[in-house]
mmCIF file of C-alpha atoms and ligand atoms in Angstrom:
data_model
loop_
_atom_site.group_PDB
_atom_site.id
_atom_site.type_symbol
_atom_site.label_atom_id
_atom_site.label_comp_id
_atom_site.label_asym_id
_atom_site.label_seq_id
_atom_site.Cartn_x
_atom_site.Cartn_y
_atom_site.Cartn_z
ATOM 1 C CA UNK A 28 -0.046 0.020 0.074
ATOM 2 C CA UNK A 29 1.305 3.422 -0.977
ATOM 3 C CA UNK A 30 1.561 5.993 1.909
ATOM 4 C CA UNK A 31 -1.286 8.638 1.357
ATOM 5 C CA UNK A 32 -0.065 12.045 2.036
ATOM 6 C CA UNK A 33 -1.682 15.473 2.200
ATOM 7 C CA UNK A 34 0.845 18.263 2.584
ATOM 8 C CA UNK A 35 0.216 21.897 3.129
ATOM 9 C CA UNK A 36 2.745 24.351 1.538
ATOM 10 C CA UNK A 37 2.440 27.550 3.657
ATOM 11 C CA UNK A 38 4.911 29.304 1.304
ATOM 12 C CA UNK A 39 6.041 32.721 2.658
ATOM 13 C CA UNK A 40 2.997 33.362 4.894
ATOM 14 C CA UNK A 41 2.190 33.873 8.571
ATOM 15 C CA UNK A 42 3.865 35.364 11.624
ATOM 16 C CA UNK A 43 5.244 32.952 14.279
ATOM 17 C CA UNK A 44 2.246 33.370 16.381
ATOM 18 C CA UNK A 45 -0.160 32.745 13.431
ATOM 19 C CA UNK A 46 1.988 29.735 12.390
ATOM 20 C CA UNK A 47 1.604 28.208 15.955
ATOM 21 C CA UNK A 48 -2.099 28.883 15.956
ATOM 22 C CA UNK A 49 -2.631 27.253 12.484
ATOM 23 C CA UNK A 50 -0.557 24.214 13.492
ATOM 24 C CA UNK A 51 -2.479 23.808 16.819
ATOM 25 C CA UNK A 52 -5.867 23.923 14.985
ATOM 26 C CA UNK A 53 -4.857 21.527 12.166
ATOM 27 C CA UNK A 54 -3.351 19.210 14.565
ATOM 28 C CA UNK A 55 -6.393 19.079 16.843
ATOM 29 C CA UNK A 56 -8.686 18.596 13.975
ATOM 30 C CA UNK A 57 -6.584 15.863 12.136
ATOM 31 C CA UNK A 58 -6.225 13.838 15.355
ATOM 32 C CA UNK A 59 -10.059 14.119 16.055
ATOM 33 C CA UNK A 60 -11.459 13.748 12.662
ATOM 34 C CA UNK A 61 -9.021 11.998 10.134
ATOM 35 C CA UNK A 62 -8.293 8.298 9.638
ATOM 36 C CA UNK A 63 -4.883 7.031 10.897
ATOM 37 C CA UNK A 64 -3.614 5.962 7.524
ATOM 38 C CA UNK A 65 -3.129 9.459 5.981
ATOM 39 C CA UNK A 66 0.028 11.334 6.724
ATOM 40 C CA UNK A 67 -0.273 15.132 7.081
ATOM 41 C CA UNK A 68 2.755 17.306 6.489
ATOM 42 C CA UNK A 69 3.013 21.009 7.235
ATOM 43 C CA UNK A 70 5.642 22.691 5.031
ATOM 44 C CA UNK A 71 6.402 25.900 7.008
ATOM 45 C CA UNK A 72 8.865 28.798 6.468
ATOM 46 C CA UNK A 73 12.299 28.011 7.970
ATOM 47 C CA UNK A 74 12.012 30.117 11.038
ATOM 48 C CA UNK A 75 8.869 28.335 12.194
ATOM 49 C CA UNK A 76 9.935 24.662 11.648
ATOM 50 C CA UNK A 77 11.002 24.067 15.180
ATOM 51 C CA UNK A 78 8.228 25.837 16.775
ATOM 52 C CA UNK A 79 5.554 24.133 14.666
ATOM 53 C CA UNK A 80 7.275 20.773 15.332
ATOM 54 C CA UNK A 81 6.967 21.406 19.047
ATOM 55 C CA UNK A 82 3.250 22.132 18.640
ATOM 56 C CA UNK A 83 2.756 19.027 16.751
ATOM 57 C CA UNK A 84 4.610 16.744 19.164
ATOM 58 C CA UNK A 85 5.826 13.189 18.410
ATOM 59 C CA UNK A 86 2.862 11.873 16.349
ATOM 60 C CA UNK A 87 3.800 10.189 13.111
ATOM 61 C CA UNK A 88 0.563 11.163 11.616
ATOM 62 C CA UNK A 89 1.481 14.813 11.274
ATOM 63 C CA UNK A 90 4.977 16.005 10.597
ATOM 64 C CA UNK A 91 6.891 19.046 9.424
ATOM 65 C CA UNK A 92 8.667 19.792 6.173
ATOM 66 C CA UNK A 93 11.023 22.533 5.024
ATOM 67 C CA UNK A 94 10.216 24.247 1.693
ATOM 68 C CA UNK A 95 13.792 24.191 0.295
ATOM 69 C CA UNK A 96 17.398 23.441 1.266
ATOM 70 C CA UNK A 97 20.753 24.360 -0.081
ATOM 71 C CA UNK A 98 22.628 22.048 -2.400
ATOM 72 C CA UNK A 99 25.836 22.745 -0.424
ATOM 73 C CA UNK A 100 26.723 20.851 2.840
ATOM 74 C CA UNK A 101 27.838 23.935 4.756
ATOM 75 C CA UNK A 102 30.215 26.850 4.574
ATOM 76 C CA UNK A 103 30.194 30.477 3.359
ATOM 77 C CA UNK A 104 26.851 30.632 1.747
ATOM 78 C CA UNK A 105 25.147 33.610 3.594
ATOM 79 C CA UNK A 106 21.510 33.248 3.945
ATOM 80 C CA UNK A 107 21.345 29.577 2.906
ATOM 81 C CA UNK A 108 19.922 26.708 5.052
ATOM 82 C CA UNK A 109 21.460 23.220 4.783
ATOM 83 C CA UNK A 110 19.812 19.840 4.676
ATOM 84 C CA UNK A 111 21.801 18.926 7.916
ATOM 85 C CA UNK A 112 20.502 21.946 9.696
ATOM 86 C CA UNK A 113 16.928 21.010 8.851
ATOM 87 C CA UNK A 114 17.548 17.310 9.861
ATOM 88 C CA UNK A 115 19.100 18.578 13.094
ATOM 89 C CA UNK A 116 15.608 20.092 13.969
ATOM 90 C CA UNK A 117 13.950 16.651 13.808
ATOM 91 C CA UNK A 118 12.385 17.636 10.582
ATOM 92 C CA UNK A 119 11.812 14.811 8.038
ATOM 93 C CA UNK A 120 10.759 16.306 4.651
ATOM 94 C CA UNK A 121 11.874 19.019 2.314
ATOM 95 C CA UNK A 122 10.048 20.436 -0.827
ATOM 96 C CA UNK A 123 12.476 20.534 -3.695
ATOM 97 C CA UNK A 124 11.853 21.914 -7.214
ATOM 98 C CA UNK A 125 8.679 23.800 -6.600
ATOM 99 C CA UNK A 126 7.789 25.681 -9.607
ATOM 100 C CA UNK A 127 8.127 29.078 -7.725
ATOM 101 C CA UNK A 128 11.751 28.238 -7.068
ATOM 102 C CA UNK A 129 12.260 27.131 -10.637
ATOM 103 C CA UNK A 130 10.596 30.386 -11.936
ATOM 104 C CA UNK A 131 11.944 32.976 -9.476
ATOM 105 C CA UNK A 132 15.110 31.524 -8.312
ATOM 106 C CA UNK A 133 16.362 29.847 -11.455
ATOM 107 C CA UNK A 134 16.572 26.427 -10.133
ATOM 108 C CA UNK A 135 17.045 23.797 -12.896
ATOM 109 C CA UNK A 136 17.055 20.179 -13.101
ATOM 110 C CA UNK A 137 20.839 19.758 -12.543
ATOM 111 C CA UNK A 138 20.869 21.912 -9.344
ATOM 112 C CA UNK A 139 17.789 20.043 -8.050
ATOM 113 C CA UNK A 140 19.621 16.666 -8.673
ATOM 114 C CA UNK A 141 22.271 18.136 -6.173
ATOM 115 C CA UNK A 142 19.758 19.237 -3.735
ATOM 116 C CA UNK A 143 18.026 15.875 -3.808
ATOM 117 C CA UNK A 144 21.344 14.080 -3.187
ATOM 118 C CA UNK A 145 22.143 16.206 -0.190
ATOM 119 C CA UNK A 146 18.656 15.967 1.230
ATOM 120 C CA UNK A 147 18.743 12.141 0.991
ATOM 121 C CA UNK A 148 22.364 12.016 2.413
ATOM 122 C CA UNK A 149 21.087 13.763 5.419
ATOM 123 C CA UNK A 150 18.043 11.560 5.918
ATOM 124 C CA UNK A 151 15.515 14.014 4.554
ATOM 125 C CA UNK A 152 12.582 12.836 2.327
ATOM 126 C CA UNK A 153 12.424 15.123 -0.671
ATOM 127 C CA UNK A 154 9.042 16.100 -2.017
ATOM 128 C CA UNK A 155 10.172 16.559 -5.563
ATOM 129 C CA UNK A 156 7.960 18.799 -7.665
ATOM 130 C CA UNK A 157 7.413 18.724 -11.360
ATOM 131 C CA UNK A 158 4.953 20.218 -13.746
ATOM 132 C CA UNK A 159 4.490 22.175 -16.966
ATOM 133 C CA UNK A 160 3.634 25.774 -17.725
ATOM 134 C CA UNK A 161 0.507 26.547 -19.608
ATOM 135 C CA UNK A 162 2.308 27.255 -22.966
ATOM 136 C CA UNK A 163 3.841 23.861 -22.890
ATOM 137 C CA UNK A 164 0.398 22.073 -22.102
ATOM 138 C CA UNK A 165 -1.150 24.084 -25.029
ATOM 139 C CA UNK A 166 1.613 22.874 -27.223
ATOM 140 C CA UNK A 167 0.952 19.220 -25.984
ATOM 141 C CA UNK A 168 4.448 19.127 -24.590
ATOM 142 C CA UNK A 169 3.479 18.386 -21.066
ATOM 143 C CA UNK A 170 4.290 14.642 -20.857
ATOM 144 C CA UNK A 171 7.717 15.072 -22.548
ATOM 145 C CA UNK A 172 8.602 18.083 -20.188
ATOM 146 C CA UNK A 173 7.583 16.339 -16.992
ATOM 147 C CA UNK A 174 9.513 13.099 -17.913
ATOM 148 C CA UNK A 175 12.561 15.288 -18.735
ATOM 149 C CA UNK A 176 12.252 17.040 -15.268
ATOM 150 C CA UNK A 177 12.088 13.587 -13.553
ATOM 151 C CA UNK A 178 15.112 12.188 -15.596
ATOM 152 C CA UNK A 179 17.191 15.310 -14.873
ATOM 153 C CA UNK A 180 16.776 15.243 -11.123
ATOM 154 C CA UNK A 181 15.759 11.758 -10.157
ATOM 155 C CA UNK A 182 17.060 9.163 -12.581
ATOM 156 C CA UNK A 183 20.616 9.065 -11.193
ATOM 157 C CA UNK A 184 19.193 7.737 -8.122
ATOM 158 C CA UNK A 185 19.335 4.070 -7.339
ATOM 159 C CA UNK A 186 15.981 2.225 -6.563
ATOM 160 C CA UNK A 187 16.279 2.354 -2.853
ATOM 161 C CA UNK A 188 17.098 6.095 -2.830
ATOM 162 C CA UNK A 189 14.192 6.838 -5.237
ATOM 163 C CA UNK A 190 11.828 4.928 -2.830
ATOM 164 C CA UNK A 191 12.740 7.549 -0.211
ATOM 165 C CA UNK A 192 11.252 10.232 -2.253
ATOM 166 C CA UNK A 193 7.792 11.641 -2.777
ATOM 167 C CA UNK A 194 6.821 13.120 -6.168
ATOM 168 C CA UNK A 195 4.417 15.973 -6.586
ATOM 169 C CA UNK A 196 2.983 16.707 -9.994
ATOM 170 C CA UNK A 197 1.959 20.384 -10.140
ATOM 171 C CA UNK A 198 0.970 21.825 -13.327
ATOM 172 C CA UNK A 199 2.212 25.436 -13.125
ATOM 173 C CA UNK A 200 -1.000 26.830 -14.721
ATOM 174 C CA UNK A 201 -2.919 25.479 -11.801
ATOM 175 C CA UNK A 202 -0.905 26.766 -8.974
ATOM 176 C CA UNK A 203 -2.388 29.644 -7.019
ATOM 177 C CA UNK A 204 -4.764 30.343 -10.019
ATOM 178 C CA UNK A 205 -7.978 28.666 -8.760
ATOM 179 C CA UNK A 206 -7.772 26.629 -12.045
ATOM 180 C CA UNK A 207 -7.410 22.901 -11.194
ATOM 181 C CA UNK A 208 -6.472 20.203 -13.558
ATOM 182 C CA UNK A 209 -9.506 17.878 -14.184
ATOM 183 C CA UNK A 210 -9.249 14.574 -12.405
ATOM 184 C CA UNK A 211 -8.731 13.104 -15.873
ATOM 185 C CA UNK A 212 -5.885 15.347 -16.632
ATOM 186 C CA UNK A 213 -4.320 14.549 -13.211
ATOM 187 C CA UNK A 214 -4.759 10.846 -13.515
ATOM 188 C CA UNK A 215 -3.400 10.758 -17.054
ATOM 189 C CA UNK A 216 -0.117 12.593 -15.904
ATOM 190 C CA UNK A 217 0.292 10.596 -12.748
ATOM 191 C CA UNK A 218 0.081 7.419 -14.831
ATOM 192 C CA UNK A 219 2.699 8.746 -17.263
ATOM 193 C CA UNK A 220 4.889 9.550 -14.472
ATOM 194 C CA UNK A 221 4.441 6.036 -12.811
ATOM 195 C CA UNK A 222 5.082 4.365 -16.280
ATOM 196 C CA UNK A 223 8.127 6.400 -16.850
ATOM 197 C CA UNK A 224 9.458 5.449 -13.382
ATOM 198 C CA UNK A 225 8.591 1.811 -14.085
ATOM 199 C CA UNK A 226 10.631 1.820 -17.373
ATOM 200 C CA UNK A 227 13.731 2.596 -15.406
ATOM 201 C CA UNK A 228 13.109 1.127 -11.985
ATOM 202 C CA UNK A 229 10.576 -1.691 -12.604
ATOM 203 C CA UNK A 230 6.793 -1.779 -11.839
ATOM 204 C CA UNK A 231 7.059 -2.647 -8.241
ATOM 205 C CA UNK A 232 9.110 0.253 -7.390
ATOM 206 C CA UNK A 233 7.058 2.627 -9.418
ATOM 207 C CA UNK A 234 3.920 1.032 -7.840
ATOM 208 C CA UNK A 235 5.425 1.846 -4.288
ATOM 209 C CA UNK A 236 6.003 5.549 -4.966
ATOM 210 C CA UNK A 237 3.630 8.184 -3.629
ATOM 211 C CA UNK A 238 2.611 10.746 -6.272
ATOM 212 C CA UNK A 239 0.863 13.763 -5.100
ATOM 213 C CA UNK A 240 -1.257 16.293 -7.119
ATOM 214 C CA UNK A 241 -0.872 20.053 -6.491
ATOM 215 C CA UNK A 242 -2.618 23.006 -8.021
ATOM 216 C CA UNK A 243 -5.544 24.848 -6.610
ATOM 217 C CA UNK A 244 -6.665 21.781 -4.565
ATOM 218 C CA UNK A 245 -9.681 22.804 -2.374
ATOM 219 C CA UNK A 246 -12.262 21.199 -0.176
ATOM 220 C CA UNK A 247 -14.606 21.333 -3.141
ATOM 221 C CA UNK A 248 -12.439 19.425 -5.556
ATOM 222 C CA UNK A 249 -10.224 17.197 -3.410
ATOM 223 C CA UNK A 250 -12.466 14.126 -3.265
ATOM 224 C CA UNK A 251 -12.519 13.793 -7.072
ATOM 225 C CA UNK A 252 -8.867 14.321 -7.444
ATOM 226 C CA UNK A 253 -7.988 11.924 -4.626
ATOM 227 C CA UNK A 254 -10.246 9.274 -6.135
ATOM 228 C CA UNK A 255 -7.905 8.805 -9.159
ATOM 229 C CA UNK A 256 -5.968 5.522 -8.849
ATOM 230 C CA UNK A 257 -2.581 7.037 -9.351
ATOM 231 C CA UNK A 258 -3.192 10.136 -7.217
ATOM 232 C CA UNK A 259 -1.890 9.394 -3.651
ATOM 233 C CA UNK A 260 -2.760 12.614 -2.124
ATOM 234 C CA UNK A 261 -2.103 16.356 -2.548
ATOM 235 C CA UNK A 262 0.346 19.231 -2.130
ATOM 236 C CA UNK A 263 -1.862 22.178 -1.075
ATOM 237 C CA UNK A 264 -0.823 25.820 -1.265
ATOM 238 C CA UNK A 265 -3.523 28.534 -0.556
ATOM 239 C CA UNK A 266 -6.097 26.223 1.102
ATOM 240 C CA UNK A 267 -3.592 25.001 3.598
ATOM 241 C CA UNK A 268 -3.554 28.444 5.338
ATOM 242 C CA UNK A 269 -7.071 27.813 6.582
ATOM 243 C CA UNK A 270 -7.304 25.050 9.194
ATOM 244 C CA UNK A 271 -10.990 24.034 8.570
ATOM 245 C CA UNK A 272 -10.598 23.886 4.726
ATOM 246 C CA UNK A 273 -7.176 22.107 4.998
ATOM 247 C CA UNK A 274 -8.702 19.476 7.385
ATOM 248 C CA UNK A 275 -11.602 18.893 4.924
ATOM 249 C CA UNK A 276 -9.133 18.347 2.199
ATOM 250 C CA UNK A 277 -7.272 15.720 4.314
ATOM 251 C CA UNK A 278 -10.592 14.161 5.156
ATOM 252 C CA UNK A 279 -11.246 13.724 1.380
ATOM 253 C CA UNK A 280 -8.668 11.153 0.823
HETATM 254 C C1 PEP B 26 1.577 24.845 -4.165
HETATM 255 O O1 PEP B 26 2.193 25.825 -3.679
HETATM 256 O O2 PEP B 26 2.353 23.890 -4.271
HETATM 257 C C2 PEP B 26 0.186 24.926 -4.632
HETATM 258 C C3 PEP B 26 -0.274 23.846 -5.263
HETATM 259 O O3 PEP B 26 -0.452 26.000 -4.399
HETATM 260 P P1 PEP B 26 -2.133 26.290 -4.545
HETATM 261 O O4 PEP B 26 -2.793 25.013 -3.912
HETATM 262 O O5 PEP B 26 -2.375 27.517 -3.970
HETATM 263 O O6 PEP B 26 -2.401 26.213 -5.992
#
């Protein structure tokens, strides 16, 4: 059975006090209302990782993630945060390759391969994001681009390392736009990703990997998206900033 995951990407939002309140509310609702087999992950800004982790306590049902890490181990990289620093807080996940990092910070497949390696080396589970911009989808190049993104950043891994990663398919045109992929579009791309992974690593490895959908997931559309056979949960941005809506999304799985 693949691990079902719903991750909330808070991006660059909230003060420390607001972050603690949101984490407290989500944690309470998830513990009371959500089945035990779903893993919930709160992807907070760096300064709140430890505090939110302390709010959540030691449950394995609800965990914390960073939103990025440096490709470097340590040293003179002012302003950067390393994988080992994140791990030393007791954090277990890190988002890598989010389209906002690709778009605004110029992160490419080669750099992301290095970040994946350093994250895995320090025992963090990467949540690796891939997905196409609108122009690429309109030109029918979405499958080729997503396959290339996966090849560039993940295909150097051996099977055991690949199995320590989570993949998030996030069509760029659906992120923060209120425009969601249809469940058919999501299922089709998730199946393409799984098939591509199977072509290199074999079917049983591909079948064991958790592939999340991200892009304007809401309480209104989560059930339909999560009912697709190859969609194992979601990476949720805007809707993860509201505890009730986020919990409803988690309950939809
Ligand atoms: C995201 O940030 O990964 C995301 C999917 O955002 P939103 O849900 O707001 O589209």
